[in-house]
Structure formats: structure tokens, C-alpha cells
Amino acid sequence: MKLYSYFRSSASYRVRIALNLKGLGYEVIPVHLLKNGGEQLMPEYRQLNPDGLVPTLIDDSVDHPAVLTQSLAIMEYLEEMHPEPRLLPGQALDRAYVRGIALSIACDIHPLNNLRVLRYLKRELKVDEESKNAWYRHWCESGLTALEALLARDPRVGQFCYGDTPSIADCCLIPQIANAQRLDCDLSRMPTIMRINDACLAMDAFAKASPANQPDAE
Ligand SMILES: N[C@@H](CCC(=O)N[C@@H](CS)C(=O)NCC(=O)O)C(=O)O
């Protein structure tokens, strides 16, 4: 498989973790989101992914090489094609819980702070650097505060978001924490999240997927 990825991209990081947890081999093809106005916006890349976003996964192990976009759809595809180890629980209610965590990060927190949104704030709306960072921290901290409340009260939380094995929820959470730390968000009142973050980063699959360990890391 080939993964079009950027080392700091949290959506790519989610898929890198899932591939590693499942022990699947893949080649990283770096897409630089900043160089030359962003390689993700170049026509060659947009032929693969018209959204101009990473990640894109090419699965050439199937009959007709498949181009997959959207990190959550990619992780669900990997789960269906390579069920072990499981990244989703066996019971419908528990799957909904895990997907709910993943979606609150991927649909509610991350899109507000994506590069193209921050660029629009800065270039088109002339928002200064300080206000742009305040926007970032506001949406990231308020989203993670809600997630902390949800995790702190749920008996299904173990070492990880769901029990004692990682799930798609952890694949989304850990990259979001990396982003939050890079932008100096206040995570001091998020003990459950930070405990899960530590447990995940102690695993090879997460550590190898981290931005610092990517071939395009700067
Ligand atoms: N919902 C998409 C989000 C993908 C996404 O936003 N990727 C970011 C990097 S984390 C990106 O490519 N940004 C480029 C840009 O905003 O121009 C997914 O989960 O795959």
C-alpha cells in the first residue's frame, strides 16, 4: 500500500497508527502541505484526491488498485479487510461509542483548525497571527474539554478510550493531542486524555507513526 502523507498532518497520523497496529506494510509518499503553496493543491495530486487533502491511501493488494480518501473511511476499510487486531468493539453500542469519540475529533474539532481554514482567516479575512492562534486554541481546548468530560465518566475507558486495547478512537485522539501541544493548548485539566495519550505513545505502533518518526519530518 502507498500512503500519501505529511508528517504533521493529524489525519495522516491517524491512518499511520491504524496501519501499524494492524501490522500492514506501507510506503509513505510525502506531500508537503506548505512548499510551493502546498503540494496537496497541485493538479497531479488532485487527480488522486480532488479535495486537496491528505491522507490518500492506495491499496494495490486488491484486483483493481483502489484510491481511498478520508481517514475514517480508510480506517474502517482496513478494519473490514484486516479484522485482526480489532480497532472497533464487538457490540453495536460500543462501536457507536468509539465512533462517537473519533467523529467528535475528526468532524468537530479538527476541521475548524485545518490549514486551509487558518489560511483563509489570515489571507482573506486579514486576521493577525495572534488572533489566528487564539481561534485554534479556542476550538481545540473546548472540544477536548468536552471529550475529557465524556471519557472521565465512562466505565468503558481503560488504559485506552475503550478498554485495554487501542481503537479507532485512540487513532484519532493521539494526533489531535500532538496538534494541541504544538499550538500550546492548555491540557492541564485533561487527566484522562493525557493518561491515555501516555499509554498510546508507549506502544510502538503509535511511536512509529508520530510526526518526528516520519521520512519527511523537519
Ligand atoms: N476529513 C479529512 C481531513 C483531511 C485533512 O484535513 N487533512 C489536512 C492535514 S491534517 C490537509 O490535508 N490540509 C491541507 C489544507 O488544508 O490545505 C480526513 O479525515 O482525511
PDB file of C-alpha atoms and ligand atoms in Angstrom:
ATOM      1  CA  MET A   1       0.000   0.000   0.000  1.00  0.00           C
ATOM      2  CA  LYS A   2       1.051   3.594  -0.533  1.00  0.00           C
ATOM      3  CA  LEU A   3       0.121   6.359   1.873  1.00  0.00           C
ATOM      4  CA  TYR A   4       0.223   9.975   0.737  1.00  0.00           C
ATOM      5  CA  SER A   5       1.008  11.704   3.978  1.00  0.00           C
ATOM      6  CA  TYR A   6       2.522  14.801   5.597  1.00  0.00           C
ATOM      7  CA  PHE A   7       4.477  14.293   8.795  1.00  0.00           C
ATOM      8  CA  ARG A   8       2.476  16.886  10.781  1.00  0.00           C
ATOM      9  CA  SER A   9      -0.896  16.004   9.314  1.00  0.00           C
ATOM     10  CA  SER A  10      -3.033  14.587  12.098  1.00  0.00           C
ATOM     11  CA  ALA A  11      -5.417  12.934   9.635  1.00  0.00           C
ATOM     12  CA  SER A  12      -2.444  11.103   8.053  1.00  0.00           C
ATOM     13  CA  TYR A  13      -1.136  10.263  11.530  1.00  0.00           C
ATOM     14  CA  ARG A  14      -4.468   8.515  12.332  1.00  0.00           C
ATOM     15  CA  VAL A  15      -4.072   6.202   9.341  1.00  0.00           C
ATOM     16  CA  ARG A  16      -0.371   5.577  10.030  1.00  0.00           C
ATOM     17  CA  ILE A  17      -1.304   4.382  13.539  1.00  0.00           C
ATOM     18  CA  ALA A  18      -4.081   2.105  12.229  1.00  0.00           C
ATOM     19  CA  LEU A  19      -1.760   0.569   9.596  1.00  0.00           C
ATOM     20  CA  ASN A  20       0.927  -0.009  12.224  1.00  0.00           C
ATOM     21  CA  LEU A  21      -1.494  -1.508  14.746  1.00  0.00           C
ATOM     22  CA  LYS A  22      -2.650  -3.953  12.107  1.00  0.00           C
ATOM     23  CA  GLY A  23       0.929  -4.747  11.126  1.00  0.00           C
ATOM     24  CA  LEU A  24       0.363  -3.751   7.484  1.00  0.00           C
ATOM     25  CA  GLY A  25       3.320  -2.669   5.376  1.00  0.00           C
ATOM     26  CA  TYR A  26       3.079   0.650   3.509  1.00  0.00           C
ATOM     27  CA  GLU A  27       5.231   3.133   1.709  1.00  0.00           C
ATOM     28  CA  VAL A  28       4.920   6.752   2.749  1.00  0.00           C
ATOM     29  CA  ILE A  29       4.758   9.221  -0.133  1.00  0.00           C
ATOM     30  CA  PRO A  30       5.296  12.668   1.348  1.00  0.00           C
ATOM     31  CA  VAL A  31       3.040  15.539   0.255  1.00  0.00           C
ATOM     32  CA  HIS A  32       4.395  18.845   1.543  1.00  0.00           C
ATOM     33  CA  LEU A  33       1.442  20.973   2.644  1.00  0.00           C
ATOM     34  CA  LEU A  34       3.392  24.249   2.701  1.00  0.00           C
ATOM     35  CA  LYS A  35       6.074  24.107  -0.019  1.00  0.00           C
ATOM     36  CA  ASN A  36       5.251  25.881  -3.299  1.00  0.00           C
ATOM     37  CA  GLY A  37       1.828  26.887  -1.978  1.00  0.00           C
ATOM     38  CA  GLY A  38       1.084  23.284  -0.996  1.00  0.00           C
ATOM     39  CA  GLU A  39       1.726  20.101  -2.995  1.00  0.00           C
ATOM     40  CA  GLN A  40      -1.758  18.897  -1.990  1.00  0.00           C
ATOM     41  CA  LEU A  41      -3.185  21.545  -4.322  1.00  0.00           C
ATOM     42  CA  MET A  42      -1.127  20.518  -7.370  1.00  0.00           C
ATOM     43  CA  PRO A  43      -3.126  19.034 -10.281  1.00  0.00           C
ATOM     44  CA  GLU A  44      -1.248  15.699 -10.129  1.00  0.00           C
ATOM     45  CA  TYR A  45      -2.241  15.178  -6.501  1.00  0.00           C
ATOM     46  CA  ARG A  46      -5.775  16.460  -7.046  1.00  0.00           C
ATOM     47  CA  GLN A  47      -6.301  13.776  -9.633  1.00  0.00           C
ATOM     48  CA  LEU A  48      -5.920  11.317  -6.773  1.00  0.00           C
ATOM     49  CA  ASN A  49      -7.725  13.352  -4.159  1.00  0.00           C
ATOM     50  CA  PRO A  50      -9.875  16.182  -5.574  1.00  0.00           C
ATOM     51  CA  ASP A  51     -10.306  17.638  -2.047  1.00  0.00           C
ATOM     52  CA  GLY A  52      -6.602  18.505  -1.985  1.00  0.00           C
ATOM     53  CA  LEU A  53      -6.185  16.950   1.460  1.00  0.00           C
ATOM     54  CA  VAL A  54      -4.001  14.205   2.914  1.00  0.00           C
ATOM     55  CA  PRO A  55      -4.141  11.311   3.552  1.00  0.00           C
ATOM     56  CA  THR A  56      -4.805   9.263   0.438  1.00  0.00           C
ATOM     57  CA  LEU A  57      -4.217   5.526   0.590  1.00  0.00           C
ATOM     58  CA  ILE A  58      -3.595   3.404  -2.493  1.00  0.00           C
ATOM     59  CA  ASP A  59      -4.316  -0.243  -1.895  1.00  0.00           C
ATOM     60  CA  ASP A  60      -2.644  -2.150  -4.703  1.00  0.00           C
ATOM     61  CA  SER A  61      -3.089  -5.512  -2.999  1.00  0.00           C
ATOM     62  CA  VAL A  62      -6.622  -5.827  -4.416  1.00  0.00           C
ATOM     63  CA  ASP A  63      -7.581  -6.704  -8.031  1.00  0.00           C
ATOM     64  CA  HIS A  64      -8.151  -3.118  -9.091  1.00  0.00           C
ATOM     65  CA  PRO A  65      -5.823  -0.768  -7.245  1.00  0.00           C
ATOM     66  CA  ALA A  66      -8.069   1.327  -5.020  1.00  0.00           C
ATOM     67  CA  VAL A  67      -7.684   5.008  -4.196  1.00  0.00           C
ATOM     68  CA  LEU A  68      -9.075   5.756  -0.761  1.00  0.00           C
ATOM     69  CA  THR A  69      -9.641   9.145   0.840  1.00  0.00           C
ATOM     70  CA  GLN A  70     -10.912  10.349   4.261  1.00  0.00           C
ATOM     71  CA  SER A  71      -9.016   8.964   7.234  1.00  0.00           C
ATOM     72  CA  LEU A  72     -12.084   7.499   8.985  1.00  0.00           C
ATOM     73  CA  ALA A  73     -13.262   5.734   5.831  1.00  0.00           C
ATOM     74  CA  ILE A  74      -9.729   4.404   5.329  1.00  0.00           C
ATOM     75  CA  MET A  75      -9.545   3.060   8.893  1.00  0.00           C
ATOM     76  CA  GLU A  76     -12.949   1.399   8.549  1.00  0.00           C
ATOM     77  CA  TYR A  77     -11.799  -0.150   5.250  1.00  0.00           C
ATOM     78  CA  LEU A  78      -8.656  -1.507   6.916  1.00  0.00           C
ATOM     79  CA  GLU A  79     -10.803  -2.895   9.719  1.00  0.00           C
ATOM     80  CA  GLU A  80     -13.037  -4.720   7.238  1.00  0.00           C
ATOM     81  CA  MET A  81     -10.188  -6.057   5.120  1.00  0.00           C
ATOM     82  CA  HIS A  82      -7.870  -6.934   8.015  1.00  0.00           C
ATOM     83  CA  PRO A  83     -10.105  -7.538  11.048  1.00  0.00           C
ATOM     84  CA  GLU A  84      -7.321  -8.506  13.478  1.00  0.00           C
ATOM     85  CA  PRO A  85      -6.327  -6.899  15.732  1.00  0.00           C
ATOM     86  CA  ARG A  86      -9.704  -5.241  16.080  1.00  0.00           C
ATOM     87  CA  LEU A  87      -9.908  -1.480  16.188  1.00  0.00           C
ATOM     88  CA  LEU A  88     -13.678  -1.497  16.732  1.00  0.00           C
ATOM     89  CA  PRO A  89     -15.521  -3.327  19.543  1.00  0.00           C
ATOM     90  CA  GLY A  90     -17.805  -6.318  19.003  1.00  0.00           C
ATOM     91  CA  GLN A  91     -21.044  -4.743  20.276  1.00  0.00           C
ATOM     92  CA  ALA A  92     -23.025  -2.153  18.320  1.00  0.00           C
ATOM     93  CA  LEU A  93     -23.395   0.174  21.324  1.00  0.00           C
ATOM     94  CA  ASP A  94     -19.661   0.076  21.994  1.00  0.00           C
ATOM     95  CA  ARG A  95     -18.852   0.652  18.326  1.00  0.00           C
ATOM     96  CA  ALA A  96     -21.106   3.721  18.416  1.00  0.00           C
ATOM     97  CA  TYR A  97     -19.220   4.966  21.492  1.00  0.00           C
ATOM     98  CA  VAL A  98     -15.809   4.517  19.812  1.00  0.00           C
ATOM     99  CA  ARG A  99     -17.005   6.092  16.562  1.00  0.00           C
ATOM    100  CA  GLY A 100     -18.549   8.961  18.540  1.00  0.00           C
ATOM    101  CA  ILE A 101     -15.140   9.837  20.009  1.00  0.00           C
ATOM    102  CA  ALA A 102     -13.440   9.547  16.624  1.00  0.00           C
ATOM    103  CA  LEU A 103     -16.097  11.725  14.988  1.00  0.00           C
ATOM    104  CA  SER A 104     -16.021  14.410  17.656  1.00  0.00           C
ATOM    105  CA  ILE A 105     -12.328  14.852  16.843  1.00  0.00           C
ATOM    106  CA  ALA A 106     -12.447  14.340  13.083  1.00  0.00           C
ATOM    107  CA  CYS A 107     -15.679  16.249  12.392  1.00  0.00           C
ATOM    108  CA  ASP A 108     -16.000  18.806  15.188  1.00  0.00           C
ATOM    109  CA  ILE A 109     -12.508  19.754  16.369  1.00  0.00           C
ATOM    110  CA  HIS A 110     -10.072  19.199  13.525  1.00  0.00           C
ATOM    111  CA  PRO A 111     -11.861  20.845  10.559  1.00  0.00           C
ATOM    112  CA  LEU A 112     -12.060  24.229  12.314  1.00  0.00           C
ATOM    113  CA  ASN A 113      -8.284  24.243  12.699  1.00  0.00           C
ATOM    114  CA  ASN A 114      -7.266  22.803   9.362  1.00  0.00           C
ATOM    115  CA  LEU A 115      -4.547  24.548   7.384  1.00  0.00           C
ATOM    116  CA  ARG A 116      -6.916  25.839   4.671  1.00  0.00           C
ATOM    117  CA  VAL A 117      -9.227  27.351   7.311  1.00  0.00           C
ATOM    118  CA  LEU A 118      -6.331  29.065   9.111  1.00  0.00           C
ATOM    119  CA  ARG A 119      -5.010  30.303   5.734  1.00  0.00           C
ATOM    120  CA  TYR A 120      -8.416  31.768   4.878  1.00  0.00           C
ATOM    121  CA  LEU A 121      -8.609  33.533   8.242  1.00  0.00           C
ATOM    122  CA  LYS A 122      -5.184  35.030   7.650  1.00  0.00           C
ATOM    123  CA  ARG A 123      -5.152  35.796   3.935  1.00  0.00           C
ATOM    124  CA  GLU A 124      -8.754  36.640   3.131  1.00  0.00           C
ATOM    125  CA  LEU A 125     -10.080  37.888   6.458  1.00  0.00           C
ATOM    126  CA  LYS A 126      -6.762  39.541   7.462  1.00  0.00           C
ATOM    127  CA  VAL A 127      -6.790  38.022  10.933  1.00  0.00           C
ATOM    128  CA  ASP A 128      -3.421  38.556  12.649  1.00  0.00           C
ATOM    129  CA  GLU A 129      -1.191  35.672  13.812  1.00  0.00           C
ATOM    130  CA  GLU A 130      -2.146  36.076  17.488  1.00  0.00           C
ATOM    131  CA  SER A 131      -5.896  36.007  16.810  1.00  0.00           C
ATOM    132  CA  LYS A 132      -5.480  33.050  14.457  1.00  0.00           C
ATOM    133  CA  ASN A 133      -3.711  31.111  17.230  1.00  0.00           C
ATOM    134  CA  ALA A 134      -6.413  32.153  19.717  1.00  0.00           C
ATOM    135  CA  TRP A 135      -9.028  30.721  17.296  1.00  0.00           C
ATOM    136  CA  TYR A 136      -7.033  27.500  17.104  1.00  0.00           C
ATOM    137  CA  ARG A 137      -6.695  27.139  20.868  1.00  0.00           C
ATOM    138  CA  HIS A 138     -10.337  28.011  21.500  1.00  0.00           C
ATOM    139  CA  TRP A 139     -11.753  25.255  19.268  1.00  0.00           C
ATOM    140  CA  CYS A 140      -9.159  22.704  20.241  1.00  0.00           C
ATOM    141  CA  GLU A 141      -9.433  23.282  24.007  1.00  0.00           C
ATOM    142  CA  SER A 142     -13.238  23.460  24.067  1.00  0.00           C
ATOM    143  CA  GLY A 143     -13.563  20.274  22.000  1.00  0.00           C
ATOM    144  CA  LEU A 144     -11.045  18.371  24.113  1.00  0.00           C
ATOM    145  CA  THR A 145     -12.633  19.637  27.361  1.00  0.00           C
ATOM    146  CA  ALA A 146     -15.938  18.090  26.275  1.00  0.00           C
ATOM    147  CA  LEU A 147     -14.160  14.880  25.337  1.00  0.00           C
ATOM    148  CA  GLU A 148     -12.411  14.762  28.719  1.00  0.00           C
ATOM    149  CA  ALA A 149     -15.830  15.026  30.454  1.00  0.00           C
ATOM    150  CA  LEU A 150     -17.164  12.190  28.312  1.00  0.00           C
ATOM    151  CA  LEU A 151     -14.169   9.923  28.925  1.00  0.00           C
ATOM    152  CA  ALA A 152     -13.903  10.714  32.643  1.00  0.00           C
ATOM    153  CA  ARG A 153     -17.427   9.418  33.302  1.00  0.00           C
ATOM    154  CA  ASP A 154     -17.460   6.363  31.059  1.00  0.00           C
ATOM    155  CA  PRO A 155     -16.771   2.986  32.685  1.00  0.00           C
ATOM    156  CA  ARG A 156     -15.623   1.591  29.320  1.00  0.00           C
ATOM    157  CA  VAL A 157     -12.450   3.678  29.498  1.00  0.00           C
ATOM    158  CA  GLY A 158      -9.475   1.556  30.459  1.00  0.00           C
ATOM    159  CA  GLN A 159      -5.861   2.093  29.536  1.00  0.00           C
ATOM    160  CA  PHE A 160      -7.273   3.357  26.241  1.00  0.00           C
ATOM    161  CA  CYS A 161     -10.501   5.095  25.169  1.00  0.00           C
ATOM    162  CA  TYR A 162     -12.229   1.722  25.051  1.00  0.00           C
ATOM    163  CA  GLY A 163     -10.853  -0.883  27.422  1.00  0.00           C
ATOM    164  CA  ASP A 164      -7.270  -2.050  27.359  1.00  0.00           C
ATOM    165  CA  THR A 165      -6.644  -2.274  23.628  1.00  0.00           C
ATOM    166  CA  PRO A 166      -6.410   0.648  21.233  1.00  0.00           C
ATOM    167  CA  SER A 167      -9.298   1.505  18.935  1.00  0.00           C
ATOM    168  CA  ILE A 168     -10.094   3.967  16.169  1.00  0.00           C
ATOM    169  CA  ALA A 169     -10.879   6.469  18.937  1.00  0.00           C
ATOM    170  CA  ASP A 170      -7.234   6.398  20.098  1.00  0.00           C
ATOM    171  CA  CYS A 171      -6.060   6.625  16.467  1.00  0.00           C
ATOM    172  CA  CYS A 172      -7.875   9.984  16.321  1.00  0.00           C
ATOM    173  CA  LEU A 173      -7.152  11.227  19.834  1.00  0.00           C
ATOM    174  CA  ILE A 174      -3.358  10.971  19.906  1.00  0.00           C
ATOM    175  CA  PRO A 175      -2.755  13.002  16.693  1.00  0.00           C
ATOM    176  CA  GLN A 176      -5.141  15.679  17.987  1.00  0.00           C
ATOM    177  CA  ILE A 177      -3.133  15.903  21.223  1.00  0.00           C
ATOM    178  CA  ALA A 178       0.081  16.267  19.196  1.00  0.00           C
ATOM    179  CA  ASN A 179      -1.517  19.211  17.358  1.00  0.00           C
ATOM    180  CA  ALA A 180      -2.783  20.715  20.604  1.00  0.00           C
ATOM    181  CA  GLN A 181       0.662  20.510  22.206  1.00  0.00           C
ATOM    182  CA  ARG A 182       2.346  22.064  19.165  1.00  0.00           C
ATOM    183  CA  LEU A 183      -0.029  25.026  19.372  1.00  0.00           C
ATOM    184  CA  ASP A 184       0.386  25.392  23.173  1.00  0.00           C
ATOM    185  CA  CYS A 185      -3.178  24.475  24.105  1.00  0.00           C
ATOM    186  CA  ASP A 186      -3.879  24.161  27.825  1.00  0.00           C
ATOM    187  CA  LEU A 187      -4.254  20.425  28.528  1.00  0.00           C
ATOM    188  CA  SER A 188      -3.667  20.684  32.273  1.00  0.00           C
ATOM    189  CA  ARG A 189      -7.274  19.815  33.188  1.00  0.00           C
ATOM    190  CA  MET A 190      -7.450  16.725  30.996  1.00  0.00           C
ATOM    191  CA  PRO A 191      -6.048  13.928  33.169  1.00  0.00           C
ATOM    192  CA  THR A 192      -7.940  11.094  31.465  1.00  0.00           C
ATOM    193  CA  ILE A 193      -6.933  12.193  27.980  1.00  0.00           C
ATOM    194  CA  MET A 194      -3.293  12.665  28.986  1.00  0.00           C
ATOM    195  CA  ARG A 195      -3.164   9.282  30.700  1.00  0.00           C
ATOM    196  CA  ILE A 196      -4.483   7.637  27.516  1.00  0.00           C
ATOM    197  CA  ASN A 197      -2.002   9.669  25.469  1.00  0.00           C
ATOM    198  CA  ASP A 198       0.897   8.335  27.563  1.00  0.00           C
ATOM    199  CA  ALA A 199      -0.338   4.728  27.284  1.00  0.00           C
ATOM    200  CA  CYS A 200      -0.643   5.018  23.500  1.00  0.00           C
ATOM    201  CA  LEU A 201       2.736   6.646  22.961  1.00  0.00           C
ATOM    202  CA  ALA A 202       4.371   3.817  24.903  1.00  0.00           C
ATOM    203  CA  MET A 203       3.285   1.478  22.072  1.00  0.00           C
ATOM    204  CA  ASP A 204       5.499   1.036  19.002  1.00  0.00           C
ATOM    205  CA  ALA A 205       2.599   1.404  16.582  1.00  0.00           C
ATOM    206  CA  PHE A 206       1.880   4.914  17.867  1.00  0.00           C
ATOM    207  CA  ALA A 207       5.503   5.969  18.347  1.00  0.00           C
ATOM    208  CA  LYS A 208       6.475   4.882  14.800  1.00  0.00           C
ATOM    209  CA  ALA A 209       3.527   6.823  13.376  1.00  0.00           C
ATOM    210  CA  SER A 210       4.424  10.046  15.184  1.00  0.00           C
ATOM    211  CA  PRO A 211       5.451  13.137  13.185  1.00  0.00           C
ATOM    212  CA  ALA A 212       9.056  13.007  14.434  1.00  0.00           C
ATOM    213  CA  ASN A 213       9.490   9.488  13.051  1.00  0.00           C
ATOM    214  CA  GLN A 214       8.345  10.184   9.514  1.00  0.00           C
ATOM    215  CA  PRO A 215      10.659  10.234   6.477  1.00  0.00           C
ATOM    216  CA  ASP A 216       9.598  13.823   5.719  1.00  0.00           C
ATOM    217  CA  ALA A 217       9.986  15.097   9.326  1.00  0.00           C
ATOM    218  CA  GLU A 218      11.650  18.521   9.564  1.00  0.00           C
TER     219      GLU A 218
HETATM  220  N1  LIG B   1     -11.618  14.749   6.870  1.00  0.00           N
HETATM  221  C1  LIG B   1     -10.336  14.538   6.268  1.00  0.00           C
HETATM  222  C2  LIG B   1      -9.411  15.673   6.680  1.00  0.00           C
HETATM  223  C3  LIG B   1      -8.127  15.658   5.910  1.00  0.00           C
HETATM  224  C4  LIG B   1      -7.354  16.934   6.188  1.00  0.00           C
HETATM  225  O1  LIG B   1      -7.952  17.945   6.546  1.00  0.00           O
HETATM  226  N2  LIG B   1      -6.031  16.872   6.019  1.00  0.00           N
HETATM  227  C5  LIG B   1      -5.231  18.054   6.271  1.00  0.00           C
HETATM  228  C6  LIG B   1      -3.979  17.704   7.037  1.00  0.00           C
HETATM  229  S1  LIG B   1      -4.401  17.073   8.627  1.00  0.00           S
HETATM  230  C7  LIG B   1      -4.809  18.671   4.955  1.00  0.00           C
HETATM  231  O2  LIG B   1      -4.502  17.967   4.014  1.00  0.00           O
HETATM  232  N3  LIG B   1      -4.800  20.012   4.891  1.00  0.00           N
HETATM  233  C8  LIG B   1      -4.359  20.699   3.729  1.00  0.00           C
HETATM  234  C9  LIG B   1      -5.021  22.028   3.586  1.00  0.00           C
HETATM  235  O3  LIG B   1      -5.792  22.431   4.449  1.00  0.00           O
HETATM  236  O4  LIG B   1      -4.727  22.679   2.576  1.00  0.00           O
HETATM  237  C10 LIG B   1      -9.757  13.205   6.725  1.00  0.00           C
HETATM  238  O5  LIG B   1     -10.093  12.780   7.818  1.00  0.00           O
HETATM  239  O6  LIG B   1      -8.983  12.575   5.966  1.00  0.00           O
END
